[in-house]
Amino acid sequence: MTRYFVPVLLTVALLGACSPPAPVVLTGDAFGTTWSVRLTGLPGDTNPEGLQLQIVVALDSIDRVMSNWRSDSAIEQFNAAPAGQWIDVPAELAELVTLARTISLASDGAFDITVAPLVRAWGFGPAAQPAVPDPATLNAARARTGFGHLSVRMNPPALRKAKPGITTDLSAIAKGYAVDRIAAVLDKAGCRSYLVEIGGELRARGQHPDGRAWRAAVRRPEYGLSPEPLTVLPVTDTAVATSGDYLQQFESGGRRYSHIIDPRTGRPAGHNLASVTVLATSAAEADALATALLVLGPVDGPALARAQDLKALFVLRKPDGFEQQESPALAAWLAAQP
Ligand code: AMP
Ligand code: MG
């Protein structure tokens, strides 16, 4: 996962509620961003410090497997490995790559975890300067991407690249995955009501202590920091993730280029779909789907959401402001909320 998430704002800001009792709040840093957990109704014998420690241990173990920022991580060992042979990896990495493949196939290649050379070519990597690459750089990067060149198996868990230079970068799915792992820690401890958040990706169970659903504010997808939410979603027993073109981007020659790359063209997705928020059972799935739908854009994104019954909120940039479009599944879900 990439550490240049650091300055990234929370795509989904949390809305606190005013009525007591206040939830227990645990917080920390991970993956170059922050995490937080809000809890209520803890089992009597649960000690919040013990939970905090378990969460830190879980996040640390994810970092050791999935971080693109340490050469000893399982993912970086695979990235450095030669082509043509199966490289054993921890089962959770193979599982996440399998989920990434499902979403890549469903999105006709819009979601692609081998995209890192293109992300870097457009200057969004560590220590890179955002700039439009020359055609040779772009072609060289394109030659080193393509999910079709990556294989995954579960028994035993392993990855294989079909050609040299193919790498995996889970930036678009790993924060969601980590949210799920924290939720699993809380479920195991018997917590029945919580809101977990890492860098804007969320998962909620039960209710806020005020008796209503936990709530998430979807940010206005403005290029500068925008304090006001665009809208607020109830988030009981669901995960929520947002992908936005405004989070990392640069301007050149009167055009804006975002960090969301369309692997099919090798270029930043260039359309008026500014952000996509997805609700799903798991945060990993919501995270990957939000990125996939954003790449697909204002026509194919909503079409896929309709076809697959995905709960998605599309925010389009229009001359007179932002336009929100709910997928049919999201509209039905919202209508059913108390
Ligand atoms: P997210 O904020 O979850 O949408 O993830 C965005 C990050 O995922 C970017 O900063 C890139 O590192 C990476 N990325 C960009 N384009 C894609 C893509 N088409 N598929 C998968 N990951 C991508
Ligand atoms: Mg994502």
XYZ file of C-alpha atoms and ligand atoms in Angstrom:
362
model
C 0.000 0.000 0.000
C 1.325 3.416 -0.735
C 2.504 5.836 1.863
C 1.688 8.810 -0.271
C -1.794 8.494 1.130
C -0.366 10.545 3.991
C -1.630 13.975 3.074
C -4.818 12.585 1.722
C -7.880 13.872 3.391
C -10.547 11.620 4.691
C -12.770 10.890 1.785
C -15.521 10.058 4.140
C -15.528 12.158 7.251
C -17.047 10.808 10.382
C -19.931 12.583 11.901
C -20.033 12.425 15.629
C -23.310 12.600 17.421
C -24.048 14.695 20.398
C -26.023 12.538 22.778
C -24.342 10.603 25.574
C -23.005 8.097 26.305
C -20.028 8.846 24.118
C -18.406 5.885 22.400
C -14.972 4.646 23.439
C -12.524 5.920 20.811
C -9.287 4.147 19.866
C -6.933 5.701 17.319
C -3.545 5.204 15.735
C -1.419 5.530 12.618
C -0.992 2.895 9.938
C -0.055 2.714 6.265
C 0.807 6.406 6.187
C -2.647 7.436 7.317
C -4.714 7.232 10.499
C -7.166 4.711 11.859
C -9.927 5.060 14.386
C -12.432 2.823 16.088
C -15.535 3.984 17.907
C -17.109 1.405 20.187
C -20.154 1.132 22.357
C -21.696 -1.626 24.387
C -18.435 -3.404 25.092
C -18.777 -6.716 26.936
C -18.220 -5.997 30.654
C -14.824 -7.668 30.858
C -13.402 -6.032 27.727
C -10.455 -3.814 28.258
C -10.064 -1.096 25.555
C -6.271 -1.069 25.935
C -6.207 -4.793 25.181
C -8.287 -4.197 22.059
C -5.998 -1.384 20.971
C -3.038 -3.734 21.265
C -4.757 -6.460 19.241
C -5.576 -3.917 16.518
C -2.001 -2.670 16.380
C -0.740 -6.259 16.117
C -3.199 -7.001 13.287
C -2.236 -3.850 11.358
C 1.429 -4.611 11.816
C 1.000 -8.109 10.443
C -0.872 -6.727 7.392
C 1.984 -4.268 6.842
C 4.509 -7.094 6.901
C 2.565 -8.923 4.188
C 1.182 -6.160 1.986
C 3.311 -3.042 2.283
C 4.989 -1.799 -0.887
C 7.162 0.351 1.372
C 9.336 -2.315 2.934
C 11.501 -4.655 0.911
C 10.963 -7.500 3.396
C 7.169 -7.597 2.933
C 5.726 -10.666 1.234
C 4.377 -8.533 -1.594
C 7.729 -6.841 -2.252
C 9.497 -10.186 -2.177
C 7.104 -11.349 -4.863
C 7.573 -8.117 -6.812
C 11.338 -8.689 -6.828
C 11.013 -12.374 -7.785
C 11.666 -13.645 -11.287
C 8.923 -14.402 -13.797
C 7.603 -17.833 -14.610
C 7.624 -19.503 -11.205
C 5.149 -19.786 -8.383
C 6.226 -17.752 -5.342
C 4.691 -18.859 -2.027
C 2.839 -16.052 -0.262
C 0.734 -15.862 2.916
C -2.824 -17.087 2.342
C -4.329 -13.657 3.069
C -2.303 -12.123 0.239
C -3.436 -14.779 -2.225
C -7.037 -14.286 -1.036
C -6.877 -10.536 -1.548
C -5.329 -10.933 -5.003
C -8.139 -13.394 -5.802
C -10.718 -10.777 -4.795
C -8.843 -8.178 -6.865
C -8.994 -10.527 -9.830
C -12.758 -11.015 -9.420
C -13.245 -7.246 -9.469
C -10.838 -6.825 -12.369
C -12.826 -9.334 -14.399
C -16.164 -7.819 -13.393
C -14.961 -4.349 -14.377
C -13.512 -5.424 -17.702
C -9.970 -4.652 -16.533
C -10.719 -1.202 -15.085
C -9.477 -2.431 -11.726
C -5.914 -3.687 -12.005
C -3.438 -4.182 -9.161
C -0.491 -4.351 -11.588
C -0.973 -0.668 -12.434
C 1.899 0.740 -10.290
C 4.357 1.405 -13.173
C 1.710 3.622 -14.772
C 0.946 5.350 -11.470
C 4.662 6.136 -11.181
C 4.960 7.169 -14.849
C 2.368 9.871 -14.180
C 4.384 10.985 -11.177
C 2.159 9.745 -8.386
C 4.662 7.430 -6.792
C 6.975 8.100 -3.895
C 9.507 10.856 -4.632
C 7.997 11.371 -8.071
C 6.976 14.700 -9.560
C 3.513 14.704 -11.115
C 3.939 15.349 -14.844
C 2.607 14.123 -18.174
C 5.027 11.357 -19.252
C 6.574 11.224 -22.718
C 5.311 8.443 -25.002
C 8.402 6.244 -24.498
C 8.035 6.322 -20.697
C 4.334 5.593 -21.016
C 4.904 2.663 -23.371
C 7.595 1.209 -21.126
C 5.209 1.430 -18.157
C 2.351 -0.110 -20.117
C 4.583 -3.049 -21.033
C 4.993 -3.735 -17.307
C 1.303 -3.833 -16.437
C -1.626 -6.121 -17.084
C -3.526 -8.330 -14.684
C -3.508 -11.035 -17.344
C 0.203 -11.510 -16.613
C -0.434 -12.294 -12.921
C -1.672 -15.680 -11.697
C -2.853 -16.601 -8.223
C -3.579 -19.943 -6.600
C -4.724 -20.977 -3.133
C -3.382 -24.520 -2.668
C -0.727 -23.768 -1.601
C -1.125 -19.978 -1.692
C 1.194 -18.512 -4.322
C 1.516 -15.856 -7.028
C 3.215 -16.065 -10.406
C 4.067 -13.390 -12.945
C 4.139 -14.368 -16.589
C 6.684 -11.754 -17.561
C 9.415 -9.758 -15.820
C 8.490 -6.360 -14.426
C 4.942 -7.287 -13.408
C 4.299 -6.164 -9.819
C 1.383 -5.969 -7.426
C 0.276 -2.863 -5.568
C -2.773 -3.174 -3.359
C -3.266 0.564 -2.678
C -6.811 0.517 -3.997
C -8.016 -2.383 -1.828
C -5.702 -2.848 1.175
C -7.064 -0.106 3.400
C -10.483 -1.699 3.072
C -8.980 -5.105 3.808
C -7.342 -3.729 6.950
C -10.689 -2.271 8.064
C -12.173 -5.772 7.740
C -9.362 -7.233 9.824
C -9.991 -4.702 12.602
C -13.706 -5.496 12.449
C -12.819 -9.188 12.839
C -10.793 -8.388 15.975
C -13.786 -6.503 17.405
C -16.274 -9.232 16.455
C -14.080 -11.830 18.134
C -13.928 -9.715 21.287
C -17.748 -9.676 21.362
C -18.209 -6.015 20.360
C -21.658 -5.514 18.931
C -21.510 -1.884 17.978
C -18.589 -0.152 16.350
C -17.416 2.093 13.556
C -13.962 1.322 12.130
C -12.214 3.750 9.815
C -8.854 3.817 8.057
C -8.060 6.806 5.858
C -11.713 7.261 4.965
C -12.744 3.632 4.409
C -15.309 2.483 6.966
C -17.108 -0.494 8.401
C -19.940 -0.232 10.876
C -21.811 -2.661 13.034
C -24.832 -1.955 15.211
C -25.732 1.568 16.171
C -24.321 4.775 17.525
C -24.980 5.234 21.266
C -27.641 7.799 20.363
C -29.702 4.856 19.081
C -29.475 5.832 15.423
C -27.321 4.387 12.687
C -23.675 5.304 12.542
C -23.328 7.999 9.913
C -20.730 8.803 7.296
C -20.446 12.103 5.505
C -19.464 11.884 1.859
C -17.099 14.738 1.081
C -17.710 17.302 -1.611
C -15.186 16.209 -4.242
C -13.485 19.580 -4.476
C -9.829 19.966 -5.345
C -9.126 21.951 -2.203
C -10.153 20.902 1.255
C -13.878 21.084 1.622
C -15.195 20.953 5.155
C -18.849 20.571 4.272
C -20.183 17.147 3.489
C -22.031 16.632 0.246
C -24.376 14.160 1.838
C -24.652 11.878 4.848
C -25.238 8.136 4.663
C -26.470 5.844 7.432
C -23.969 3.018 7.826
C -25.334 0.256 10.015
C -23.959 -3.240 9.384
C -22.163 -2.288 6.207
C -18.800 -1.191 4.865
C -18.367 2.060 2.949
C -15.493 3.175 0.728
C -14.938 6.183 -1.489
C -12.641 6.723 -4.411
C -12.149 10.261 -5.696
C -10.292 11.895 -8.558
C -9.679 14.994 -6.439
C -7.563 13.336 -3.752
C -4.278 13.314 -5.653
C -4.101 15.148 -8.921
C -2.157 17.790 -10.812
C -2.856 20.341 -13.503
C -0.867 20.653 -16.724
C -1.708 22.495 -19.940
C -5.143 23.395 -18.590
C -6.054 19.772 -17.851
C -6.252 17.895 -14.578
C -4.742 14.453 -14.180
C -5.732 12.197 -11.315
C -4.009 9.281 -9.582
C -6.759 6.939 -10.736
C -5.368 5.308 -13.851
C -7.402 3.601 -16.544
C -5.214 0.557 -17.225
C -6.871 0.113 -20.596
C -5.501 3.429 -21.881
C -2.530 3.897 -19.558
C -3.829 7.386 -18.776
C -5.543 8.923 -15.741
C -9.271 8.414 -15.933
C -10.465 11.603 -17.612
C -14.171 12.253 -17.244
C -16.557 14.194 -15.078
C -17.147 11.446 -12.518
C -15.496 12.998 -9.462
C -16.112 10.361 -6.801
C -17.796 7.056 -6.169
C -18.893 5.777 -2.769
C -19.750 2.086 -2.466
C -21.525 0.204 0.313
C -20.726 -3.514 0.519
C -20.513 -6.329 3.025
C -16.741 -6.172 3.246
C -14.634 -3.026 3.189
C -12.081 -4.670 0.866
C -14.803 -5.217 -1.695
C -16.217 -1.704 -1.227
C -12.717 -0.215 -1.588
C -11.896 -2.090 -4.809
C -15.335 -1.510 -6.302
C -15.189 2.237 -5.615
C -11.902 2.456 -7.531
C -13.212 0.238 -10.342
C -16.410 2.272 -10.770
C -14.467 5.524 -10.762
C -12.200 4.249 -13.548
C -15.236 3.093 -15.525
C -16.658 6.598 -15.506
C -20.104 8.186 -15.663
C -21.672 5.786 -18.167
C -20.046 2.380 -17.660
C -19.776 2.813 -13.870
C -23.505 3.217 -13.230
C -24.207 0.499 -15.827
C -22.020 -1.995 -13.937
C -23.587 -0.959 -10.620
C -27.036 -1.618 -12.084
C -26.052 -4.935 -13.648
C -24.391 -6.234 -10.475
C -26.828 -4.717 -7.988
C -24.080 -2.646 -6.344
C -24.912 0.072 -3.826
C -23.054 3.061 -5.247
C -23.272 6.837 -5.087
C -21.817 8.582 -8.148
C -20.889 12.248 -7.829
C -20.534 14.055 -11.133
C -18.810 17.360 -11.706
C -21.201 19.657 -13.587
C -20.752 23.312 -14.633
C -23.200 24.407 -11.932
C -21.995 22.125 -9.131
C -22.036 18.464 -8.163
C -24.734 16.054 -9.216
C -25.409 12.910 -7.186
C -26.687 9.710 -8.744
C -27.665 6.729 -6.613
C -27.568 3.266 -8.130
C -30.958 1.488 -7.900
C -29.619 -0.829 -5.159
C -28.418 2.133 -3.080
C -31.684 4.003 -3.549
C -33.635 0.936 -2.397
C -31.330 0.408 0.562
C -31.567 4.036 1.673
C -35.343 3.954 1.360
C -35.428 0.934 3.667
C -33.374 2.619 6.417
C -35.324 3.773 9.478
P -8.364 4.277 -4.093
O -8.114 5.507 -3.308
O -8.807 3.103 -3.284
O -9.235 4.513 -5.283
O -6.950 3.795 -4.667
C -6.229 4.641 -5.518
C -4.820 4.110 -5.676
O -4.853 2.837 -6.346
C -3.962 5.005 -6.557
O -3.276 5.965 -5.804
C -3.035 4.019 -7.227
O -1.954 3.679 -6.378
C -3.888 2.771 -7.369
N -4.629 2.712 -8.631
C -4.756 3.682 -9.579
N -5.499 3.254 -10.609
C -5.850 1.962 -10.310
C -6.616 0.965 -10.993
N -7.164 1.207 -12.179
N -6.775 -0.240 -10.386
C -6.212 -0.490 -9.179
N -5.479 0.396 -8.493
C -5.302 1.626 -9.039
Mg -10.275 1.734 -3.563
